[in-house]
Coordinates of C-alpha atoms in Angstrom, one line a residue:
M317 CA 36.2 145.5 78.9
Q318 CA 34.7 142.1 79.4
L319 CA 34.9 138.9 77.3
V320 CA 33.0 135.7 77.1
D321 CA 35.0 132.6 76.1
I322 CA 32.5 130.3 74.4
G323 CA 34.7 127.2 74.3
V324 CA 36.9 126.1 77.2
N325 CA 37.8 122.5 77.7
L326 CA 38.2 122.9 81.5
T327 CA 37.7 119.1 82.1
H328 CA 41.0 118.5 80.2
P329 CA 43.8 116.8 82.3
T330 CA 45.9 119.9 81.8
F331 CA 43.7 121.8 84.1
R332 CA 42.8 119.1 86.6
R333 CA 45.4 120.1 89.2
D334 CA 44.1 123.6 89.8
P335 CA 41.0 124.7 87.8
R336 CA 40.4 127.5 90.3
A337 CA 43.7 129.1 89.4
V338 CA 42.9 128.9 85.6
L339 CA 39.6 130.7 86.3
D340 CA 41.2 133.4 88.4
R341 CA 43.7 134.1 85.7
A342 CA 40.9 134.3 83.2
Y343 CA 38.9 136.8 85.4
D344 CA 42.0 138.9 85.9
A345 CA 42.4 139.1 82.1
G346 CA 38.8 140.3 81.6
V347 CA 37.4 136.9 80.5
M348 CA 34.5 137.2 82.9
Q349 CA 32.2 134.4 81.6
M350 CA 33.0 131.0 80.1
V351 CA 31.1 128.2 78.5
L352 CA 32.7 124.8 79.3
T353 CA 32.7 122.3 76.5
G354 CA 31.1 118.8 76.9
T355 CA 32.5 116.3 74.4
S356 CA 31.1 113.0 75.7
L357 CA 28.6 112.0 78.4
S358 CA 31.3 111.8 81.0
E359 CA 33.0 115.0 80.0
S360 CA 29.6 116.8 79.8
E361 CA 28.8 115.6 83.4
A362 CA 32.3 116.8 84.5
A363 CA 31.7 120.2 82.9
L364 CA 28.4 120.4 84.8
M365 CA 30.0 119.6 88.1
L366 CA 32.7 122.2 87.5
C367 CA 30.0 124.9 86.9
R368 CA 28.4 124.0 90.2
E369 CA 31.5 123.8 92.2
M370 CA 33.4 126.7 90.8
D371 CA 30.6 129.3 90.3
E372 CA 28.5 129.9 93.4
S373 CA 26.9 132.9 91.7
G374 CA 25.6 131.1 88.7
Q375 CA 26.6 134.1 86.6
R376 CA 30.1 133.1 85.3
L377 CA 30.3 129.5 84.2
F378 CA 28.0 127.6 81.9
C379 CA 28.4 124.4 79.8
T380 CA 27.4 122.4 76.8
A381 CA 26.4 118.7 76.8
G382 CA 27.0 116.6 73.8
I383 CA 28.8 113.8 71.9
H384 CA 31.8 114.9 69.8
P385 CA 32.1 113.2 66.4
H386 CA 35.2 111.4 67.5
E387 CA 32.9 109.7 70.1
A388 CA 30.1 108.9 67.8
S389 CA 30.8 105.2 67.6
Q390 CA 30.0 105.0 71.3
W391 CA 26.4 106.3 70.8
S392 CA 23.5 104.1 71.8
S393 CA 19.8 104.6 72.8
Q394 CA 21.0 104.9 76.4
S395 CA 23.3 107.8 75.2
A396 CA 20.3 109.6 73.9
T397 CA 18.4 109.2 77.3
A398 CA 21.4 110.3 79.3
L399 CA 22.1 113.3 77.2
Q400 CA 18.5 114.4 77.3
Q401 CA 18.7 114.4 81.1
L402 CA 21.9 116.5 81.0
L403 CA 20.3 119.0 78.7
A404 CA 17.5 119.6 81.3
E405 CA 20.1 120.9 83.8
P406 CA 20.0 124.7 84.3
E407 CA 23.8 125.0 83.9
V408 CA 23.7 123.5 80.4
H409 CA 23.1 126.1 77.8
A410 CA 23.7 124.3 74.5
V411 CA 23.7 121.0 72.8
G412 CA 27.3 119.9 71.7
E413 CA 30.0 119.7 71.0
C414 CA 28.6 117.7 68.1
G415 CA 29.2 117.6 64.4
L416 CA 31.3 116.0 61.7
D417 CA 35.1 115.4 61.6
F418 CA 36.3 113.9 58.3
H419 CA 39.8 114.9 58.9
R420 CA 40.6 112.2 61.6
D421 CA 37.7 109.9 61.0
L422 CA 37.8 108.5 64.5
S423 CA 34.3 107.3 64.1
P424 CA 32.7 106.0 60.8
R425 CA 31.3 108.9 58.8
A426 CA 27.8 107.4 58.6
Q427 CA 27.8 107.1 62.3
Q428 CA 28.9 110.7 62.8
E429 CA 26.1 111.8 60.7
R430 CA 23.5 109.8 62.5
V431 CA 24.6 110.9 65.9
L432 CA 24.7 114.5 64.7
E433 CA 21.1 114.3 63.5
E434 CA 19.9 112.8 66.8
Q435 CA 21.6 115.7 68.7
L436 CA 20.1 118.2 66.4
Q437 CA 16.7 116.6 67.1
L438 CA 17.3 117.0 70.8
A439 CA 18.2 120.7 70.2
V440 CA 14.8 121.0 68.4
E441 CA 13.0 119.5 71.3
T442 CA 14.7 121.4 74.0
G443 CA 15.0 124.7 72.3
L444 CA 18.7 124.9 73.1
P445 CA 21.3 126.3 70.6
V446 CA 23.9 124.0 69.1
F447 CA 27.7 124.1 69.5
L448 CA 29.0 122.6 66.2
H449 CA 32.3 121.0 65.3
E450 CA 33.4 120.6 61.7
R451 CA 36.6 119.6 60.0
E452 CA 36.9 118.9 56.3
A453 CA 33.1 118.3 56.2
D454 CA 31.6 121.7 55.6
Q455 CA 29.3 120.7 52.7
R456 CA 28.0 117.7 54.5
L457 CA 27.5 119.6 57.7
A458 CA 25.6 122.3 55.9
D459 CA 23.4 119.9 54.2
I460 CA 22.4 118.2 57.5
V461 CA 22.0 121.4 59.5
R462 CA 19.9 122.9 56.7
S463 CA 17.2 120.2 57.1
F464 CA 16.9 121.1 60.8
R465 CA 17.6 124.9 60.6
D466 CA 14.0 126.2 60.6
Q467 CA 13.4 124.4 63.9
L468 CA 16.6 125.2 65.6
S469 CA 16.9 128.3 67.9
A470 CA 20.5 128.9 66.9
A471 CA 23.8 127.2 66.1
V472 CA 27.4 128.2 66.1
V473 CA 30.3 126.6 64.1
H474 CA 32.9 126.7 66.8
C475 CA 36.6 127.1 66.0
F476 CA 36.0 128.0 62.4
T477 CA 39.1 127.3 60.3
G478 CA 37.5 126.8 56.8
E479 CA 37.6 128.6 53.5
K480 CA 35.4 131.3 52.1
R481 CA 33.0 128.8 50.5
A482 CA 32.3 127.2 54.0
L483 CA 32.0 130.6 55.7
Y484 CA 29.4 131.8 53.2
A485 CA 27.5 128.6 53.4
Y486 CA 27.2 128.8 57.2
L487 CA 26.2 132.5 57.1
D488 CA 23.6 131.7 54.5
L489 CA 22.2 129.3 57.1
D490 CA 22.1 132.1 59.7
L491 CA 24.8 130.3 61.8
H492 CA 27.1 131.9 64.2
I493 CA 30.9 131.7 64.0
G494 CA 33.4 131.1 66.7
I495 CA 37.0 132.2 66.1
T496 CA 40.0 130.9 68.1
G497 CA 43.8 131.4 68.2
W498 CA 44.0 129.6 64.9
I499 CA 43.8 133.1 63.4
C500 CA 47.1 133.8 65.2
D501 CA 48.9 130.9 63.5
E502 CA 51.2 132.2 60.8
R503 CA 51.6 128.7 59.4
R504 CA 47.9 127.8 58.7
G505 CA 45.6 130.6 59.9
T506 CA 46.4 133.6 57.6
H507 CA 43.5 132.7 55.3
L508 CA 41.2 133.8 58.1
H509 CA 42.5 137.4 58.2
P510 CA 40.3 138.7 55.3
L511 CA 37.5 136.3 56.1
V512 CA 36.8 137.6 59.6
R513 CA 35.8 140.9 58.0
E514 CA 32.9 139.1 56.3
I515 CA 31.3 137.9 59.5
P516 CA 28.5 140.2 60.7
S517 CA 29.2 141.4 64.3
E518 CA 26.0 139.9 65.6
R519 CA 27.2 136.5 64.5
L520 CA 30.8 136.6 65.7
M521 CA 32.0 135.1 69.0
L522 CA 35.5 134.4 70.5
E523 CA 36.8 131.3 72.0
S524 CA 40.1 129.9 73.4
D525 CA 39.4 126.2 72.9
A526 CA 41.9 125.9 75.7
P527 CA 44.1 124.0 76.3
Y528 CA 44.3 123.7 72.5
L529 CA 45.2 126.3 69.9
L530 CA 47.6 128.5 71.8
P531 CA 47.9 131.9 70.0
R532 CA 51.3 131.7 68.5
T533 CA 51.6 135.5 68.6
L534 CA 52.1 135.3 72.3
R535 CA 55.6 136.2 73.6
P536 CA 57.0 134.5 75.6
R537 CA 55.0 131.5 74.4
P538 CA 53.4 129.5 77.2
K539 CA 53.3 125.7 77.2
H540 CA 49.5 125.4 76.7
N541 CA 46.5 127.6 76.1
E542 CA 44.2 129.1 78.8
P543 CA 41.1 131.3 78.7
A544 CA 43.3 134.0 80.1
F545 CA 44.8 134.3 76.6
L546 CA 41.6 135.1 74.9
P547 CA 42.5 138.8 74.7
E548 CA 45.3 137.8 72.2
V549 CA 42.5 136.4 69.9
L550 CA 40.6 139.6 70.4
R551 CA 43.6 141.7 69.4
E552 CA 44.2 139.7 66.2
V553 CA 40.5 139.6 65.1
A554 CA 40.1 143.3 65.9
R555 CA 43.1 144.1 63.8
H556 CA 41.9 142.3 60.7
R557 CA 38.4 143.7 61.1
N558 CA 39.8 147.2 61.4
V559 CA 37.9 147.9 64.6
S560 CA 39.0 148.7 68.2
E561 CA 39.5 146.0 70.7
Q562 CA 36.9 147.7 72.9
E563 CA 34.3 147.6 70.1
L564 CA 34.9 144.0 69.3
A565 CA 34.9 143.0 73.0
A566 CA 31.5 144.7 73.4
T567 CA 29.9 143.2 70.3
S568 CA 31.3 139.6 70.7
T569 CA 30.3 139.6 74.4
A570 CA 26.8 140.7 73.7
C571 CA 26.5 138.2 70.9
A572 CA 27.7 135.4 73.2
Q573 CA 25.3 136.4 76.0
Q574 CA 22.4 136.5 73.7
F575 CA 23.3 133.2 71.9
F576 CA 23.8 131.2 75.1
R577 CA 21.1 133.0 77.0
I578 CA 23.5 134.0 79.8
P579 CA 23.2 137.1 82.0
S580 CA 25.1 140.4 81.3
L581 CA 27.4 141.4 84.1
P582 CA 27.8 144.9 85.6
S583 CA 30.6 146.8 84.0
T584 CA 33.8 146.9 86.2

């Protein structure tokens, strides 16, 4: 059984001391391929370097490159040029993490929207799929993405935590959905239990968002999340979809490999 983790923040300081050990634990747990998340120009460059340094085969680690909405206020014409150069690198398989965050509002909303639109345009020009962030902004995100959708190859709303209205709007736009350990959180994630049954298998992918969103169903509970804990998300999603873990692993892995255009690996 193989898994693909479509969202790992391996550049986070939590993992800086020994990223190799983090990867080895993931591989031992069956998480055989990972997409490292870029959230700024510097973090995107760091993710790219990790792919090159930690994966000699070029078969296991891939990354995104983009500007998170929290960083939108730092955007400039030079940012667009630098990001375009990053997106041309062979290890970069998606534009993002980009989107809207009206929960924390760390950048002005108008600026978040403009930077999202510029990155969507880069996705149109490069043909790369989009790795989207959204929090408390589902209607506005859907409106913006809709105007680009016919020209985009694909897009995933990563770490989906929204309500039924948002899910249906995203599915109507033919978007993919990423599910994290949020579904394992008895305090705030139980609304996802019936919703995950509504996601078509060809649109559903799994992600750790490590070191964030530690699955709270883990016992004993570790200090922080790792991609090695993705099987816990698999178990919870499979349980609420009423399918086997093996079936969900197979469909979510195939979906991720097709979406990010990454190679399938031989069965072990």
